[in-house]
PDB file of C-alpha atoms and ligand atoms in Angstrom:
ATOM      1  CA  UNK N 189      -1.052  17.716   2.789  1.00  0.00           C
ATOM      2  CA  UNK N 190       1.205  18.528   0.033  1.00  0.00           C
ATOM      3  CA  UNK N 191       4.246  17.248   1.505  1.00  0.00           C
ATOM      4  CA  UNK N 192       2.450  14.092   1.240  1.00  0.00           C
ATOM      5  CA  UNK N 193       1.109  14.475  -1.825  1.00  0.00           C
ATOM      6  CA  UNK N 194       3.844  15.707  -4.153  1.00  0.00           C
ATOM      7  CA  UNK N 195       7.168  14.624  -5.497  1.00  0.00           C
ATOM      8  CA  UNK N 196       7.389  11.729  -2.988  1.00  0.00           C
ATOM      9  CA  UNK N 197      10.588   9.921  -3.582  1.00  0.00           C
ATOM     10  CA  UNK N 198      11.123   6.708  -1.052  1.00  0.00           C
ATOM     11  CA  UNK N 199      13.244   3.366  -1.816  1.00  0.00           C
ATOM     12  CA  UNK N 200      11.098   0.524  -2.641  1.00  0.00           C
ATOM     13  CA  UNK N 201      11.047  -3.131  -1.776  1.00  0.00           C
ATOM     14  CA  UNK N 202       9.179  -4.196  -4.276  1.00  0.00           C
ATOM     15  CA  UNK N 203      10.131  -6.427  -7.096  1.00  0.00           C
ATOM     16  CA  UNK N 204       9.080  -8.512  -9.835  1.00  0.00           C
ATOM     17  CA  UNK N 205       8.033 -11.547  -7.673  1.00  0.00           C
ATOM     18  CA  UNK N 206       5.445  -9.668  -5.931  1.00  0.00           C
ATOM     19  CA  UNK N 207       3.703  -8.793  -9.805  1.00  0.00           C
ATOM     20  CA  UNK N 208       2.203 -11.654 -11.058  1.00  0.00           C
ATOM     21  CA  UNK N 209       1.214 -12.524 -14.438  1.00  0.00           C
ATOM     22  CA  UNK N 210       1.737  -9.565 -17.044  1.00  0.00           C
ATOM     23  CA  UNK N 211       4.810 -11.613 -18.380  1.00  0.00           C
ATOM     24  CA  UNK N 212       5.096  -9.127 -21.947  1.00  0.00           C
ATOM     25  CA  UNK N 213       4.870  -6.374 -19.595  1.00  0.00           C
ATOM     26  CA  UNK N 214       7.854  -7.525 -16.896  1.00  0.00           C
ATOM     27  CA  UNK N 215       9.813  -8.717 -20.315  1.00  0.00           C
ATOM     28  CA  UNK N 216       9.879  -4.913 -21.765  1.00  0.00           C
ATOM     29  CA  UNK N 217      10.351  -3.579 -17.856  1.00  0.00           C
ATOM     30  CA  UNK N 218      13.376  -5.702 -17.586  1.00  0.00           C
ATOM     31  CA  UNK N 219      15.452  -3.867 -20.135  1.00  0.00           C
ATOM     32  CA  UNK N 220      14.845  -0.192 -18.239  1.00  0.00           C
ATOM     33  CA  UNK N 221      16.089  -1.902 -15.329  1.00  0.00           C
ATOM     34  CA  UNK N 222      19.085  -3.230 -17.777  1.00  0.00           C
ATOM     35  CA  UNK N 223      19.612   0.527 -18.579  1.00  0.00           C
ATOM     36  CA  UNK N 224      19.451   1.788 -14.952  1.00  0.00           C
ATOM     37  CA  UNK N 225      21.851  -0.773 -13.852  1.00  0.00           C
ATOM     38  CA  UNK N 226      24.025  -0.627 -16.690  1.00  0.00           C
ATOM     39  CA  UNK N 227      23.558   1.736 -18.462  1.00  0.00           C
ATOM     40  CA  UNK N 228      27.595   1.303 -20.133  1.00  0.00           C
ATOM     41  CA  UNK N 229      26.445  -1.657 -22.094  1.00  0.00           C
ATOM     42  CA  UNK N 230      24.311   0.695 -24.139  1.00  0.00           C
ATOM     43  CA  UNK N 231      26.173   3.857 -24.089  1.00  0.00           C
ATOM     44  CA  UNK N 232      29.247   2.116 -25.408  1.00  0.00           C
ATOM     45  CA  UNK N 233      27.943   1.039 -28.270  1.00  0.00           C
ATOM     46  CA  UNK N 234      26.614   4.199 -29.128  1.00  0.00           C
ATOM     47  CA  UNK N 235      22.570   3.613 -27.899  1.00  0.00           C
ATOM     48  CA  UNK N 236      20.580   6.014 -26.923  1.00  0.00           C
ATOM     49  CA  UNK N 237      18.844   5.019 -23.456  1.00  0.00           C
ATOM     50  CA  UNK N 238      15.092   5.656 -23.864  1.00  0.00           C
ATOM     51  CA  UNK N 239      13.741   8.745 -21.704  1.00  0.00           C
ATOM     52  CA  UNK N 240      10.348   7.225 -20.701  1.00  0.00           C
ATOM     53  CA  UNK N 241       7.957   4.736 -20.954  1.00  0.00           C
ATOM     54  CA  UNK N 242       4.044   4.867 -20.935  1.00  0.00           C
ATOM     55  CA  UNK N 243       2.389   2.025 -18.986  1.00  0.00           C
ATOM     56  CA  UNK N 244      -1.365   2.107 -20.549  1.00  0.00           C
ATOM     57  CA  UNK N 245      -4.012  -0.234 -18.998  1.00  0.00           C
ATOM     58  CA  UNK N 246      -7.304  -0.546 -17.096  1.00  0.00           C
ATOM     59  CA  UNK N 247      -7.480   0.719 -13.253  1.00  0.00           C
ATOM     60  CA  UNK N 248      -6.061  -1.848 -10.910  1.00  0.00           C
ATOM     61  CA  UNK N 249      -3.920  -3.396 -13.109  1.00  0.00           C
ATOM     62  CA  UNK N 250      -0.698  -3.327 -11.479  1.00  0.00           C
ATOM     63  CA  UNK N 251       0.722  -0.003 -13.430  1.00  0.00           C
ATOM     64  CA  UNK N 252       1.747   1.293 -10.437  1.00  0.00           C
ATOM     65  CA  UNK N 253       3.329  -1.913  -8.612  1.00  0.00           C
ATOM     66  CA  UNK N 254       5.008  -2.294 -12.348  1.00  0.00           C
ATOM     67  CA  UNK N 255       7.098   1.079 -11.845  1.00  0.00           C
ATOM     68  CA  UNK N 256       8.134   0.209  -8.418  1.00  0.00           C
ATOM     69  CA  UNK N 257       9.339  -3.108  -8.931  1.00  0.00           C
ATOM     70  CA  UNK N 258      11.498  -1.270 -11.572  1.00  0.00           C
ATOM     71  CA  UNK N 259      12.720   0.750  -9.081  1.00  0.00           C
ATOM     72  CA  UNK N 260      13.255  -2.095  -7.010  1.00  0.00           C
ATOM     73  CA  UNK N 261      14.916  -4.058  -9.681  1.00  0.00           C
ATOM     74  CA  UNK N 262      17.646  -1.636 -10.180  1.00  0.00           C
ATOM     75  CA  UNK N 263      17.653  -0.554  -6.526  1.00  0.00           C
ATOM     76  CA  UNK N 264      17.127   2.876  -7.729  1.00  0.00           C
ATOM     77  CA  UNK N 265      15.001   5.694  -6.168  1.00  0.00           C
ATOM     78  CA  UNK N 266      11.574   6.101  -7.019  1.00  0.00           C
ATOM     79  CA  UNK N 267       9.677   9.844  -7.322  1.00  0.00           C
ATOM     80  CA  UNK N 268       6.220  10.067  -7.926  1.00  0.00           C
ATOM     81  CA  UNK N 269       3.289  12.771  -8.738  1.00  0.00           C
ATOM     82  CA  UNK N 270       0.156  12.013 -10.087  1.00  0.00           C
ATOM     83  CA  UNK N 271      -1.537  13.886 -12.487  1.00  0.00           C
ATOM     84  CA  UNK N 272      -4.123  14.513 -10.759  1.00  0.00           C
ATOM     85  CA  UNK N 273      -2.812  16.302  -8.023  1.00  0.00           C
ATOM     86  CA  UNK N 274      -2.545  19.447 -10.442  1.00  0.00           C
ATOM     87  CA  UNK N 275      -6.242  19.662 -11.089  1.00  0.00           C
ATOM     88  CA  UNK N 276      -7.168  22.133  -8.423  1.00  0.00           C
ATOM     89  CA  UNK N 277      -3.992  23.790  -8.508  1.00  0.00           C
ATOM     90  CA  UNK N 278      -3.323  27.537  -8.092  1.00  0.00           C
ATOM     91  CA  UNK N 279      -2.245  29.124 -11.305  1.00  0.00           C
ATOM     92  CA  UNK N 280       2.363  28.393 -11.796  1.00  0.00           C
ATOM     93  CA  UNK N 281       2.387  26.242  -8.835  1.00  0.00           C
ATOM     94  CA  UNK N 282       1.635  22.725 -11.145  1.00  0.00           C
ATOM     95  CA  UNK N 283       4.589  24.020 -13.718  1.00  0.00           C
ATOM     96  CA  UNK N 284       7.757  24.841 -10.601  1.00  0.00           C
ATOM     97  CA  UNK N 285       5.991  21.457  -9.145  1.00  0.00           C
ATOM     98  CA  UNK N 286       7.018  19.506 -12.349  1.00  0.00           C
ATOM     99  CA  UNK N 287      10.523  21.882 -11.909  1.00  0.00           C
ATOM    100  CA  UNK N 288      11.522  21.003  -8.445  1.00  0.00           C
ATOM    101  CA  UNK N 289      10.725  17.295  -9.011  1.00  0.00           C
ATOM    102  CA  UNK N 290      12.970  17.311 -11.970  1.00  0.00           C
ATOM    103  CA  UNK N 291      15.583  18.745 -10.471  1.00  0.00           C
ATOM    104  CA  UNK N 292      15.689  16.303  -7.293  1.00  0.00           C
ATOM    105  CA  UNK N 293      15.314  13.657  -9.578  1.00  0.00           C
ATOM    106  CA  UNK N 294      18.291  14.204 -11.484  1.00  0.00           C
ATOM    107  CA  UNK N 295      20.554  14.740  -8.342  1.00  0.00           C
ATOM    108  CA  UNK N 296      19.633  11.388  -7.300  1.00  0.00           C
ATOM    109  CA  UNK N 297      20.117   9.647 -10.540  1.00  0.00           C
ATOM    110  CA  UNK N 298      19.835   7.128 -11.574  1.00  0.00           C
ATOM    111  CA  UNK N 299      16.478   6.939 -10.552  1.00  0.00           C
ATOM    112  CA  UNK N 300      12.362   6.442 -11.812  1.00  0.00           C
ATOM    113  CA  UNK N 301       9.858   9.220 -12.020  1.00  0.00           C
ATOM    114  CA  UNK N 302       6.948   7.951 -11.736  1.00  0.00           C
ATOM    115  CA  UNK N 303       3.392  10.001 -12.887  1.00  0.00           C
ATOM    116  CA  UNK N 304      -0.029   8.522 -11.946  1.00  0.00           C
ATOM    117  CA  UNK N 305      -2.946   9.909 -14.086  1.00  0.00           C
ATOM    118  CA  UNK N 306      -0.900  11.318 -16.867  1.00  0.00           C
ATOM    119  CA  UNK N 307      -4.169  11.879 -19.187  1.00  0.00           C
ATOM    120  CA  UNK N 308      -4.997  14.495 -15.928  1.00  0.00           C
ATOM    121  CA  UNK N 309      -2.372  16.642 -17.085  1.00  0.00           C
ATOM    122  CA  UNK N 310      -1.583  15.374 -20.483  1.00  0.00           C
ATOM    123  CA  UNK N 311      -4.956  15.923 -22.322  1.00  0.00           C
ATOM    124  CA  UNK N 312      -4.495  17.517 -26.043  1.00  0.00           C
ATOM    125  CA  UNK N 313      -3.701  20.783 -25.588  1.00  0.00           C
ATOM    126  CA  UNK N 314      -6.319  24.015 -26.855  1.00  0.00           C
ATOM    127  CA  UNK N 315      -9.664  20.979 -27.207  1.00  0.00           C
ATOM    128  CA  UNK N 316     -11.358  22.611 -24.167  1.00  0.00           C
ATOM    129  CA  UNK N 317     -12.710  25.559 -23.240  1.00  0.00           C
ATOM    130  CA  UNK N 318     -10.310  27.783 -21.830  1.00  0.00           C
ATOM    131  CA  UNK N 319     -10.800  28.661 -18.122  1.00  0.00           C
ATOM    132  CA  UNK N 320      -8.332  29.156 -15.895  1.00  0.00           C
ATOM    133  CA  UNK N 321      -7.518  25.763 -14.609  1.00  0.00           C
ATOM    134  CA  UNK N 322      -6.731  24.768 -18.193  1.00  0.00           C
ATOM    135  CA  UNK N 323      -4.556  27.251 -18.865  1.00  0.00           C
ATOM    136  CA  UNK N 324      -2.966  26.048 -15.877  1.00  0.00           C
ATOM    137  CA  UNK N 325      -2.997  22.190 -16.839  1.00  0.00           C
ATOM    138  CA  UNK N 326      -1.596  23.250 -19.864  1.00  0.00           C
ATOM    139  CA  UNK N 327       1.617  25.025 -18.957  1.00  0.00           C
ATOM    140  CA  UNK N 328       1.875  21.855 -16.628  1.00  0.00           C
ATOM    141  CA  UNK N 329       2.090  19.886 -19.280  1.00  0.00           C
ATOM    142  CA  UNK N 330       4.483  22.626 -21.353  1.00  0.00           C
ATOM    143  CA  UNK N 331       6.840  22.422 -18.251  1.00  0.00           C
ATOM    144  CA  UNK N 332       6.596  18.408 -18.240  1.00  0.00           C
ATOM    145  CA  UNK N 333       7.751  18.536 -22.155  1.00  0.00           C
ATOM    146  CA  UNK N 334      10.202  20.853 -21.471  1.00  0.00           C
ATOM    147  CA  UNK N 335      12.044  19.400 -18.942  1.00  0.00           C
ATOM    148  CA  UNK N 336      11.289  15.430 -20.585  1.00  0.00           C
ATOM    149  CA  UNK N 337      13.617  17.804 -23.628  1.00  0.00           C
ATOM    150  CA  UNK N 338      15.951  19.475 -21.657  1.00  0.00           C
ATOM    151  CA  UNK N 339      17.875  16.478 -19.981  1.00  0.00           C
ATOM    152  CA  UNK N 340      19.879  14.474 -21.669  1.00  0.00           C
ATOM    153  CA  UNK N 341      19.481  11.192 -23.021  1.00  0.00           C
ATOM    154  CA  UNK N 342      22.044   9.337 -20.469  1.00  0.00           C
ATOM    155  CA  UNK N 343      21.037  11.353 -17.735  1.00  0.00           C
ATOM    156  CA  UNK N 344      19.835   8.089 -15.631  1.00  0.00           C
ATOM    157  CA  UNK N 345      16.552   9.236 -15.164  1.00  0.00           C
ATOM    158  CA  UNK N 346      13.701   7.296 -16.458  1.00  0.00           C
ATOM    159  CA  UNK N 347       9.987   8.150 -16.823  1.00  0.00           C
ATOM    160  CA  UNK N 348       7.336   6.022 -16.150  1.00  0.00           C
ATOM    161  CA  UNK N 349       4.222   7.404 -16.253  1.00  0.00           C
ATOM    162  CA  UNK N 350       0.143   5.476 -16.071  1.00  0.00           C
ATOM    163  CA  UNK N 351      -2.997   6.324 -18.212  1.00  0.00           C
ATOM    164  CA  UNK N 352      -6.422   4.215 -19.000  1.00  0.00           C
ATOM    165  CA  UNK N 353      -6.847   6.834 -21.622  1.00  0.00           C
ATOM    166  CA  UNK N 354      -4.154   6.682 -23.910  1.00  0.00           C
ATOM    167  CA  UNK N 355      -6.178   7.771 -26.305  1.00  0.00           C
ATOM    168  CA  UNK N 356      -7.262  11.321 -25.214  1.00  0.00           C
ATOM    169  CA  UNK N 357      -3.445  11.681 -24.477  1.00  0.00           C
ATOM    170  CA  UNK N 358      -1.599  15.258 -26.585  1.00  0.00           C
ATOM    171  CA  UNK N 359       0.506  13.717 -29.452  1.00  0.00           C
ATOM    172  CA  UNK N 360       3.137  15.768 -28.081  1.00  0.00           C
ATOM    173  CA  UNK N 361       4.193  13.339 -25.116  1.00  0.00           C
ATOM    174  CA  UNK N 362       4.215  10.366 -27.585  1.00  0.00           C
ATOM    175  CA  UNK N 363       7.107  12.110 -30.031  1.00  0.00           C
ATOM    176  CA  UNK N 364      10.400  10.588 -30.498  1.00  0.00           C
ATOM    177  CA  UNK N 365      12.681  11.078 -27.128  1.00  0.00           C
ATOM    178  CA  UNK N 366       9.747  11.188 -24.768  1.00  0.00           C
ATOM    179  CA  UNK N 367       7.158   8.384 -24.087  1.00  0.00           C
ATOM    180  CA  UNK N 368       8.039   6.929 -27.411  1.00  0.00           C
ATOM    181  CA  UNK N 369       7.476   3.032 -25.862  1.00  0.00           C
ATOM    182  CA  UNK N 370       3.771   1.875 -24.662  1.00  0.00           C
ATOM    183  CA  UNK N 371       3.549  -0.650 -22.340  1.00  0.00           C
ATOM    184  CA  UNK N 372       0.378  -2.439 -22.458  1.00  0.00           C
ATOM    185  CA  UNK N 373      -0.993  -3.774 -19.329  1.00  0.00           C
ATOM    186  CA  UNK N 374      -4.293  -5.608 -19.288  1.00  0.00           C
ATOM    187  CA  UNK N 375      -6.919  -7.075 -16.960  1.00  0.00           C
ATOM    188  CA  UNK N 376      -5.578 -10.697 -15.986  1.00  0.00           C
ATOM    189  CA  UNK N 377      -7.070 -13.857 -17.554  1.00  0.00           C
ATOM    190  CA  UNK N 378      -7.616 -16.851 -15.407  1.00  0.00           C
ATOM    191  CA  UNK N 379      -4.642 -17.994 -14.946  1.00  0.00           C
ATOM    192  CA  UNK N 380      -2.760 -14.608 -13.821  1.00  0.00           C
ATOM    193  CA  UNK N 381      -5.777 -14.505 -11.754  1.00  0.00           C
ATOM    194  CA  UNK N 382      -4.718 -17.878 -10.190  1.00  0.00           C
ATOM    195  CA  UNK N 383      -1.214 -16.310  -9.714  1.00  0.00           C
ATOM    196  CA  UNK N 384      -2.751 -12.892  -8.387  1.00  0.00           C
ATOM    197  CA  UNK N 385      -4.464 -14.716  -5.822  1.00  0.00           C
ATOM    198  CA  UNK N 386      -1.451 -16.870  -5.168  1.00  0.00           C
ATOM    199  CA  UNK N 387       0.692 -13.734  -3.815  1.00  0.00           C
ATOM    200  CA  UNK N 388      -2.065 -12.135  -1.657  1.00  0.00           C
ATOM    201  CA  UNK N 389      -2.908 -15.327  -0.168  1.00  0.00           C
ATOM    202  CA  UNK N 390       0.731 -15.706   1.044  1.00  0.00           C
ATOM    203  CA  UNK N 391       0.236 -13.360   4.080  1.00  0.00           C
ATOM    204  CA  UNK N 392      -3.536 -14.874   4.918  1.00  0.00           C
ATOM    205  CA  UNK N 393      -3.609 -17.742   7.289  1.00  0.00           C
ATOM    206  CA  UNK N 394      -5.983 -20.143   5.442  1.00  0.00           C
ATOM    207  CA  UNK N 395      -7.942 -23.391   5.747  1.00  0.00           C
ATOM    208  CA  UNK N 396      -7.208 -25.697   3.495  1.00  0.00           C
ATOM    209  CA  UNK N 397     -10.166 -26.241   1.131  1.00  0.00           C
ATOM    210  CA  UNK N 398      -8.874 -22.786  -0.639  1.00  0.00           C
ATOM    211  CA  UNK N 399      -7.528 -22.815  -3.496  1.00  0.00           C
ATOM    212  CA  UNK N 400      -6.027 -20.272  -5.989  1.00  0.00           C
ATOM    213  CA  UNK N 401      -7.508 -22.308  -8.821  1.00  0.00           C
ATOM    214  CA  UNK N 402     -11.308 -21.858  -7.564  1.00  0.00           C
ATOM    215  CA  UNK N 403     -10.862 -18.158  -6.813  1.00  0.00           C
ATOM    216  CA  UNK N 404      -9.677 -17.047  -9.826  1.00  0.00           C
ATOM    217  CA  UNK N 405     -13.053 -19.253 -11.504  1.00  0.00           C
ATOM    218  CA  UNK N 406     -15.203 -17.102  -9.402  1.00  0.00           C
ATOM    219  CA  UNK N 407     -13.757 -13.754 -10.295  1.00  0.00           C
ATOM    220  CA  UNK N 408     -14.179 -13.410 -14.405  1.00  0.00           C
ATOM    221  CA  UNK N 409     -13.493  -9.247 -15.006  1.00  0.00           C
ATOM    222  CA  UNK N 410     -11.554  -8.516 -11.672  1.00  0.00           C
ATOM    223  CA  UNK N 411      -8.703  -6.959 -11.478  1.00  0.00           C
ATOM    224  CA  UNK N 412      -5.161  -6.973  -9.267  1.00  0.00           C
ATOM    225  CA  UNK N 413      -6.413  -4.835  -7.243  1.00  0.00           C
ATOM    226  CA  UNK N 414      -9.735  -6.518  -6.895  1.00  0.00           C
ATOM    227  CA  UNK N 415      -8.023  -9.674  -6.161  1.00  0.00           C
ATOM    228  CA  UNK N 416      -6.034  -8.084  -3.642  1.00  0.00           C
ATOM    229  CA  UNK N 417      -9.223  -6.268  -1.705  1.00  0.00           C
ATOM    230  CA  UNK N 418     -11.434  -9.475  -2.207  1.00  0.00           C
ATOM    231  CA  UNK N 419      -8.058 -11.245   0.198  1.00  0.00           C
ATOM    232  CA  UNK N 420      -8.157  -8.783   2.433  1.00  0.00           C
ATOM    233  CA  UNK N 421     -11.808  -8.657   2.691  1.00  0.00           C
ATOM    234  CA  UNK N 422     -11.780 -12.254   3.726  1.00  0.00           C
ATOM    235  CA  UNK N 423      -9.663 -12.142   6.321  1.00  0.00           C
ATOM    236  CA  UNK N 424     -11.662  -9.122   8.082  1.00  0.00           C
ATOM    237  CA  UNK N 425     -15.181 -11.134   7.236  1.00  0.00           C
ATOM    238  CA  UNK N 426     -12.833 -14.465   8.913  1.00  0.00           C
ATOM    239  CA  UNK N 427     -11.968 -11.908  11.930  1.00  0.00           C
ATOM    240  CA  UNK N 428     -15.399 -10.424  12.723  1.00  0.00           C
ATOM    241  CA  UNK N 429     -16.269 -14.102  13.116  1.00  0.00           C
ATOM    242  CA  UNK N 430     -14.450 -14.858  15.558  1.00  0.00           C
ATOM    243  CA  UNK N 431     -12.121 -17.117  13.246  1.00  0.00           C
ATOM    244  CA  UNK N 432      -8.751 -18.549  13.627  1.00  0.00           C
ATOM    245  CA  UNK N 433      -8.032 -19.159   9.776  1.00  0.00           C
ATOM    246  CA  UNK N 434      -9.723 -17.546   6.369  1.00  0.00           C
ATOM    247  CA  UNK N 435     -12.343 -20.450   4.973  1.00  0.00           C
ATOM    248  CA  UNK N 436     -13.621 -20.587   1.097  1.00  0.00           C
ATOM    249  CA  UNK N 437     -17.369 -19.400   2.358  1.00  0.00           C
ATOM    250  CA  UNK N 438     -15.145 -15.810   3.435  1.00  0.00           C
ATOM    251  CA  UNK N 439     -14.111 -15.785   0.206  1.00  0.00           C
ATOM    252  CA  UNK N 440     -17.449 -16.020  -1.432  1.00  0.00           C
ATOM    253  CA  UNK N 441     -18.654 -13.827   0.695  1.00  0.00           C
ATOM    254  CA  UNK N 442     -15.730 -11.303  -0.066  1.00  0.00           C
ATOM    255  CA  UNK N 443     -16.355 -11.742  -3.869  1.00  0.00           C
ATOM    256  CA  UNK N 444     -19.860 -11.512  -3.520  1.00  0.00           C
ATOM    257  CA  UNK N 445     -19.092  -7.884  -2.100  1.00  0.00           C
ATOM    258  CA  UNK N 446     -16.704  -7.065  -4.169  1.00  0.00           C
ATOM    259  CA  UNK N 447     -18.956  -7.890  -7.106  1.00  0.00           C
ATOM    260  CA  UNK N 448     -21.668  -4.749  -5.646  1.00  0.00           C
ATOM    261  CA  UNK N 449     -19.036  -2.638  -5.821  1.00  0.00           C
ATOM    262  CA  UNK N 450     -18.020  -3.312  -9.264  1.00  0.00           C
ATOM    263  CA  UNK N 451     -22.161  -3.074 -10.655  1.00  0.00           C
ATOM    264  CA  UNK N 452     -22.800  -0.285  -8.528  1.00  0.00           C
ATOM    265  CA  UNK N 453     -19.962   1.332 -10.482  1.00  0.00           C
ATOM    266  CA  UNK N 454     -20.494   0.389 -13.906  1.00  0.00           C
ATOM    267  CA  UNK N 455     -23.891   1.666 -12.799  1.00  0.00           C
ATOM    268  CA  UNK N 456     -22.864   5.240 -12.168  1.00  0.00           C
ATOM    269  CA  UNK N 457     -20.729   5.321 -15.757  1.00  0.00           C
ATOM    270  CA  UNK N 458     -23.227   3.826 -18.168  1.00  0.00           C
TER     271      UNK N 458
HETATM  272  P1  ATP K 747      -4.754   2.491 -11.110  1.00  0.00           P
HETATM  273  O1  ATP K 747      -4.692   3.090 -12.702  1.00  0.00           O
HETATM  274  O2  ATP K 747      -6.302   3.069 -10.570  1.00  0.00           O
HETATM  275  O3  ATP K 747      -3.712   3.773 -10.695  1.00  0.00           O
HETATM  276  P2  ATP K 747      -2.999   0.653 -11.466  1.00  0.00           P
HETATM  277  O4  ATP K 747      -3.240   0.046 -12.398  1.00  0.00           O
HETATM  278  O5  ATP K 747      -1.159   1.569 -11.179  1.00  0.00           O
HETATM  279  O6  ATP K 747      -4.054   1.350 -11.038  1.00  0.00           O
HETATM  280  P3  ATP K 747      -1.854  -0.558  -8.770  1.00  0.00           P
HETATM  281  O7  ATP K 747      -1.886   0.717  -7.903  1.00  0.00           O
HETATM  282  O8  ATP K 747      -0.462  -0.746  -9.227  1.00  0.00           O
HETATM  283  O9  ATP K 747      -2.681  -0.847 -10.101  1.00  0.00           O
HETATM  284  O10 ATP K 747      -2.572  -1.567  -8.225  1.00  0.00           O
HETATM  285  C1  ATP K 747      -3.104  -1.720  -7.089  1.00  0.00           C
HETATM  286  C2  ATP K 747      -2.965  -3.889  -6.258  1.00  0.00           C
HETATM  287  O11 ATP K 747      -3.046  -4.498  -6.744  1.00  0.00           O
HETATM  288  C3  ATP K 747      -1.492  -3.142  -5.820  1.00  0.00           C
HETATM  289  O12 ATP K 747      -0.855  -2.639  -4.751  1.00  0.00           O
HETATM  290  C4  ATP K 747      -1.330  -4.795  -5.521  1.00  0.00           C
HETATM  291  O13 ATP K 747      -1.924  -5.100  -4.180  1.00  0.00           O
HETATM  292  C5  ATP K 747      -2.747  -5.451  -6.283  1.00  0.00           C
HETATM  293  N1  ATP K 747      -2.279  -5.202  -8.004  1.00  0.00           N
HETATM  294  C6  ATP K 747      -2.999  -5.429  -8.759  1.00  0.00           C
HETATM  295  N2  ATP K 747      -1.902  -6.017  -9.930  1.00  0.00           N
HETATM  296  C7  ATP K 747      -1.254  -6.931  -9.809  1.00  0.00           C
HETATM  297  C8  ATP K 747      -0.753  -8.010  -9.886  1.00  0.00           C
HETATM  298  N3  ATP K 747       0.090  -8.120 -11.301  1.00  0.00           N
HETATM  299  N4  ATP K 747       0.290  -8.655  -9.029  1.00  0.00           N
HETATM  300  C9  ATP K 747       0.133  -8.749  -7.784  1.00  0.00           C
HETATM  301  N5  ATP K 747      -0.966  -7.869  -7.099  1.00  0.00           N
HETATM  302  C10 ATP K 747      -1.503  -6.783  -8.197  1.00  0.00           C
END
């Protein structure tokens, strides 16, 4: 139902410890946490707090997780919506949803507004043939730009948006006073994969032979989401075999499954 999809507000108990690797992104976001916690530290000196930052990177690399961790660290409410939810919307609904979301956010400031898949509404305007759905998308984008310009710099609302296609975004979104910061979130390297495994192995009952270092070596090209999937899948495979602990072979089967899935996805794309 719509109520579930749109302008969800929640209090988050995710923090930076739940996000493995991504040291640079976390460091940049620390500053936003600090803005939210102690705005006067900046405004007393005449500084203007940025309105938003754009998280850019491939799917499953932890962009949503990072945005939630910012809210969790600052202990502020988290409002979220997904750009793709506007794609099939009736005329006028998208813009009014954006308006409602910002109205609620301003009432609850300081807070985070997170817009996932912003490219679905934020694609460069006027480049595709004008159809009903496209006009609606433009209205939604225009409303978003209006909202971003409308509230004061130091309103306490910080907007984080995520995309894996920064190249197709309307330049107007990146203008000063809007998403003027870009934070890159890349696929993890072997060391980061090890750390991500450690986060997701924590809740499992493991055989002693299961080592994060070994698993990191087996999973080049995997995203954080793929790694979370491997861990869960391994536990399910072990359970199916009526085991009381998850063993190395269960992880290897899980890796094979995910690799199979990734290959299929790539075939469809290419
Ligand atoms: P998408 O672009 O597909 O929306 P995303 O970049 O927003 O993806 P998330 O939704 O944040 O990715 O990641 C999905 C899940 O993968 C997370 O909930 C978490 O379980 C796991 N994950 C991803 N990256 C990390 C990480 N760096 N550390 C720990 N877990 C991670």
